[in-house]
Amino acid sequence: MMTLAIHGQRLTKPGHQNAALRDYDSVRRAIAFISENWRAQPTIEAMADAAGVTPDELHHRFRRWASITPKAFMQALTLDHAKGLLRDSASVLDAALDSGLSGPGRLHDLFVTHEAMSPGEWKNGGAGLTLRYGFHASPFGTAIVIATDRGLSGLAFADPGEEKVALADMTRRWRNATYVEDHEGTAPLAQRIFDTKLWRPDQPLRVVMIGTDFEVRVWETLLKIPMGRAVSYSDIACNINSPKASRAVGAAVGKNPVSFVVPCHRALGKSGTLTGYHWGITRKQAMLGWEAGQLGMQ
């Protein structure tokens, strides 16, 4: 039986973190508008109207959010850009294998080391496992950070008012675990994840994967995708020696419990289409646009 100890939802309080949530709320609404209208190349005035802010405010919030302009983000949403992310995608994974690269070797990205829970720990639904969680501001809305003593084990996202629903979704994955709110304890992890200045190879972020053997192999493959690139589900299936398992791969990608860090948002349809994302297609678009902005600063 799952034990859940909740002592009241709390978000990180410092002003700049609350500003990050406000920025993302405006950006999220603009992204939703852009994603439906990019073929018409809408003006920044139209984008700002959809976001409920002035054109100047939208411009500055986009720049604060990812060092990218609304126009540049709109360009990043085009099908040609998505196809560019996929170009030579199979060889990206092959190169990672040939050179022995894993999480710590990814260029322009989080430096991640990872391990998997034993099959028994997964099968018993996390019985005997204590998972600490906290709500934190992030570039993509409220983040729910979940951790064990061994490292980060869950990362979810929620729009305003949906925090409890997102938490419930995560707790159902490991139904027999004990969940304890620990905002202060998970805050350093949240900072490590979203502050790019802390993405350092000498201080890797430890991730603990809790899933089936097949799911873990899919998630490990996702870790090989560099920022600014993408792969198709069929590429992932071939990489794990299951070339006919594209649909099963898609299901495993959708069950990835460590969103963003294990970059399931970099898995696209074969034609470059932005297929469904567990935390919302708008958030997937936001992550790809945010990463484009980060690479532009390199």
C-alpha positions as CSV (number, residue, x, y, z in Angstrom):
1,M,0.0,0.0,0.0
2,M,1.4,3.4,-1.0
3,T,2.1,5.7,1.9
4,L,2.0,9.4,1.0
5,A,3.0,12.1,3.5
6,I,2.0,15.5,2.2
7,H,2.5,18.5,4.5
8,G,1.1,21.2,2.1
9,Q,2.3,22.0,-1.4
10,R,5.1,24.5,-1.5
11,L,6.8,26.2,-4.4
12,T,10.3,27.7,-4.3
13,K,9.9,31.2,-2.9
14,P,12.8,33.4,-4.2
15,G,11.6,36.2,-6.5
16,H,13.7,35.1,-9.5
17,Q,12.1,31.6,-9.3
18,N,8.6,33.0,-9.2
19,A,9.5,35.2,-12.1
20,A,10.6,32.1,-14.0
21,L,7.1,30.7,-13.5
22,R,5.5,33.9,-14.7
23,D,7.8,33.9,-17.8
24,Y,6.9,30.4,-18.6
25,D,3.2,31.0,-18.2
26,S,3.3,33.8,-20.8
27,V,5.7,31.8,-23.1
28,R,3.5,28.7,-22.8
29,R,0.4,30.6,-24.1
30,A,2.5,32.1,-26.9
31,I,3.9,28.7,-27.9
32,A,0.4,27.2,-28.0
33,F,-0.6,30.1,-30.4
34,I,2.5,29.8,-32.5
35,S,2.2,26.0,-32.8
36,E,-1.3,26.4,-34.3
37,N,-0.5,29.4,-36.6
38,W,3.2,29.2,-37.6
39,R,2.4,28.5,-41.2
40,A,0.9,32.0,-41.4
41,Q,4.0,33.5,-39.8
42,P,2.0,35.6,-37.2
43,T,3.4,38.9,-36.0
44,I,4.8,39.4,-32.5
45,E,1.7,41.6,-31.9
46,A,-0.5,38.6,-32.5
47,M,1.6,36.3,-30.4
48,A,1.6,38.9,-27.5
49,D,-2.2,39.3,-27.7
50,A,-2.6,35.5,-27.4
51,A,-0.2,35.5,-24.4
52,G,-2.0,38.4,-22.7
53,V,1.1,40.7,-22.6
54,T,2.5,43.5,-24.7
55,P,4.9,42.8,-27.6
56,D,7.8,44.3,-25.6
57,E,7.0,42.1,-22.6
58,L,6.7,39.0,-24.7
59,H,10.0,39.7,-26.4
60,H,11.8,40.3,-23.1
61,R,10.2,37.2,-21.4
62,F,11.3,35.0,-24.3
63,R,14.8,36.4,-24.1
64,R,14.9,35.8,-20.3
65,W,13.4,32.3,-20.7
66,A,15.8,30.9,-23.3
67,S,17.9,33.7,-24.9
68,I,15.8,33.3,-28.0
69,T,13.3,35.6,-29.6
70,P,9.7,34.7,-30.4
71,K,10.5,34.8,-34.1
72,A,13.4,32.5,-33.6
73,F,11.3,30.1,-31.7
74,M,8.6,30.2,-34.4
75,Q,11.3,29.2,-36.9
76,A,12.3,26.3,-34.6
77,L,8.8,25.0,-34.8
78,T,8.8,24.6,-38.6
79,L,8.8,21.1,-40.1
80,D,12.1,21.8,-41.8
81,H,13.7,22.4,-38.4
82,A,12.3,19.2,-37.0
83,K,13.6,17.3,-40.0
84,G,17.0,19.0,-39.4
85,L,17.0,17.7,-35.9
86,L,16.4,14.2,-37.2
87,R,19.0,14.4,-40.0
88,D,21.4,11.4,-39.7
89,S,19.7,10.5,-36.4
90,A,20.6,6.8,-36.6
91,S,24.3,7.7,-37.0
92,V,24.1,9.9,-33.9
93,L,23.3,6.8,-31.8
94,D,25.8,4.7,-33.7
95,A,28.6,7.2,-33.0
96,A,27.7,7.2,-29.3
97,L,28.0,3.4,-29.3
98,D,31.2,3.3,-31.3
99,S,33.0,5.8,-29.2
100,G,31.7,4.3,-25.9
101,L,29.8,7.5,-25.0
102,S,27.2,7.4,-22.3
103,G,25.6,10.1,-20.2
104,P,28.8,11.8,-19.0
105,G,30.1,12.1,-22.6
106,R,27.2,14.1,-24.1
107,L,28.2,17.3,-25.8
108,H,26.4,20.6,-24.7
109,D,24.3,18.7,-22.2
110,L,23.6,17.5,-18.7
111,F,26.4,15.3,-17.5
112,V,24.5,12.3,-16.2
113,T,25.5,9.0,-14.6
114,H,22.7,6.5,-14.2
115,E,21.9,3.1,-12.7
116,A,18.8,0.9,-12.7
117,M,16.8,-0.4,-9.8
118,S,16.9,-4.2,-9.6
119,P,14.0,-6.0,-11.4
120,G,12.7,-7.1,-8.0
121,E,12.5,-3.5,-6.8
122,W,10.5,-2.5,-9.8
123,K,8.3,-5.6,-9.7
124,N,7.2,-5.0,-6.1
125,G,6.1,-1.5,-6.9
126,G,8.8,0.2,-4.8
127,A,7.9,-1.6,-1.6
128,G,10.4,-0.5,1.1
129,L,11.5,2.4,-1.0
130,T,11.3,6.0,0.4
131,L,10.8,8.6,-2.3
132,R,11.3,12.3,-1.3
133,Y,9.6,14.9,-3.5
134,G,9.3,18.7,-3.8
135,F,7.6,21.3,-6.0
136,H,10.0,23.7,-7.7
137,A,10.0,26.5,-10.3
138,S,11.5,25.6,-13.7
139,P,11.7,27.0,-17.2
140,F,8.8,24.7,-18.1
141,G,6.4,25.4,-15.3
142,T,6.2,23.8,-11.9
143,A,8.6,20.8,-11.7
144,I,8.0,17.9,-9.3
145,V,11.4,16.5,-8.3
146,I,11.5,13.0,-6.8
147,A,14.6,11.4,-5.4
148,T,15.9,8.4,-3.5
149,D,19.0,8.3,-1.4
150,R,20.8,7.0,-4.6
151,G,19.8,10.0,-6.8
152,L,17.1,11.6,-9.0
153,S,14.3,9.1,-9.8
154,G,11.5,11.2,-11.1
155,L,10.9,14.6,-12.7
156,A,7.4,15.7,-13.8
157,F,5.9,19.0,-14.8
158,A,2.6,20.7,-14.2
159,D,0.7,23.8,-15.3
160,P,-0.9,26.1,-12.7
161,G,-3.5,24.2,-10.7
162,E,-2.5,20.8,-11.9
163,E,0.3,20.1,-9.4
164,K,-1.6,17.5,-7.4
165,V,-2.7,15.7,-10.5
166,A,0.9,15.5,-11.8
167,L,2.1,14.2,-8.4
168,A,-0.6,11.6,-8.3
169,D,0.4,10.4,-11.8
170,M,4.0,9.9,-10.5
171,T,3.0,8.2,-7.2
172,R,0.9,5.6,-9.1
173,R,4.0,4.4,-10.9
174,W,5.6,3.0,-7.7
175,R,2.4,2.4,-5.7
176,N,4.0,0.6,-2.8
177,A,6.7,3.2,-2.1
178,T,6.6,5.7,0.8
179,Y,6.4,9.3,-0.4
180,V,7.6,12.2,1.9
181,E,7.5,15.8,0.9
182,D,11.0,17.3,1.2
183,H,11.2,20.6,-0.5
184,E,14.6,21.6,1.0
185,G,16.1,18.2,0.3
186,T,15.1,18.2,-3.4
187,A,15.9,21.9,-4.0
188,P,19.6,21.3,-4.8
189,L,18.6,18.7,-7.4
190,A,16.2,21.1,-9.0
191,Q,18.9,23.7,-9.2
192,R,21.4,21.2,-10.7
193,I,18.9,20.3,-13.4
194,F,17.8,23.7,-14.6
195,D,20.8,25.9,-13.9
196,T,23.0,25.3,-17.0
197,K,26.1,26.8,-15.1
198,L,25.9,23.7,-12.9
199,W,26.1,21.2,-15.8
200,R,29.6,20.1,-15.1
201,P,31.4,16.8,-16.0
202,D,33.3,16.7,-12.7
203,Q,30.0,16.8,-10.8
204,P,27.7,14.4,-12.6
205,L,24.0,14.2,-11.8
206,R,23.1,10.7,-10.6
207,V,19.8,9.3,-12.0
208,V,18.1,6.1,-10.8
209,M,15.9,4.5,-13.3
210,I,12.9,2.5,-12.1
211,G,11.3,0.4,-14.8
212,T,11.3,-2.8,-16.8
213,D,14.5,-4.0,-18.5
214,F,13.0,-3.0,-21.9
215,E,12.0,0.5,-20.6
216,V,15.4,1.1,-19.0
217,R,17.2,0.2,-22.3
218,V,15.0,2.7,-24.1
219,W,15.7,5.4,-21.5
220,E,19.4,4.7,-21.7
221,T,19.3,5.2,-25.5
222,L,17.5,8.6,-24.9
223,L,20.5,9.7,-22.9
224,K,22.7,9.3,-25.9
225,I,20.8,11.9,-27.9
226,P,22.8,15.2,-27.9
227,M,21.0,18.5,-27.3
228,G,20.0,20.0,-30.6
229,R,19.4,16.6,-32.2
230,A,16.5,14.2,-32.3
231,V,15.9,10.6,-33.2
232,S,12.9,8.6,-34.4
233,Y,11.2,5.8,-32.5
234,S,12.4,3.4,-35.1
235,D,16.0,4.5,-34.6
236,I,15.7,3.7,-30.9
237,A,14.2,0.4,-31.7
238,C,17.1,-0.5,-33.9
239,N,19.5,0.7,-31.4
240,I,18.2,-1.7,-28.7
241,N,18.2,-4.6,-31.3
242,S,14.3,-4.6,-31.5
243,P,13.8,-3.1,-35.0
244,K,10.1,-4.1,-35.1
245,A,9.3,-2.7,-31.7
246,S,8.7,1.0,-32.6
247,R,5.3,1.0,-31.0
248,A,6.6,-0.6,-27.8
249,V,9.5,2.0,-27.8
250,G,6.9,4.8,-28.1
251,A,5.1,3.4,-25.0
252,A,8.4,3.2,-23.1
253,V,9.3,6.8,-24.1
254,G,5.9,7.9,-22.8
255,K,6.5,6.2,-19.5
256,N,9.9,7.9,-18.9
257,P,9.7,9.0,-15.3
258,V,12.7,11.4,-15.5
259,S,11.4,14.0,-18.0
260,F,13.9,16.5,-19.6
261,V,17.0,14.9,-17.9
262,V,16.3,11.7,-19.8
263,P,15.4,13.6,-22.9
264,C,12.2,11.9,-24.3
265,H,11.3,15.2,-25.8
266,R,14.0,14.5,-28.4
267,A,12.1,11.5,-29.8
268,L,10.1,12.6,-32.9
269,G,8.0,10.9,-35.5
270,K,9.9,9.6,-38.5
271,S,8.8,12.6,-40.7
272,G,9.9,15.1,-38.0
273,T,6.4,15.4,-36.5
274,L,6.2,16.4,-32.8
275,T,4.3,13.4,-31.6
276,G,2.6,13.3,-28.2
277,Y,4.3,14.0,-25.0
278,H,3.2,12.9,-21.6
279,W,3.4,16.3,-20.1
280,G,1.8,18.1,-23.1
281,I,3.0,18.8,-26.6
282,T,3.3,22.5,-25.8
283,R,5.9,21.6,-23.2
284,K,7.8,19.4,-25.6
285,Q,7.9,22.3,-28.1
286,A,9.1,24.6,-25.3
287,M,11.9,22.2,-24.3
288,L,13.2,22.0,-27.9
289,G,13.0,25.7,-28.3
290,W,14.7,26.4,-25.0
291,E,17.5,24.0,-25.9
292,A,17.9,25.8,-29.3
293,G,18.4,29.0,-27.3
294,Q,21.0,27.4,-25.0
295,L,23.0,26.1,-27.9
296,G,22.8,29.6,-29.5
297,M,24.7,30.9,-26.4
298,Q,27.5,28.3,-26.8
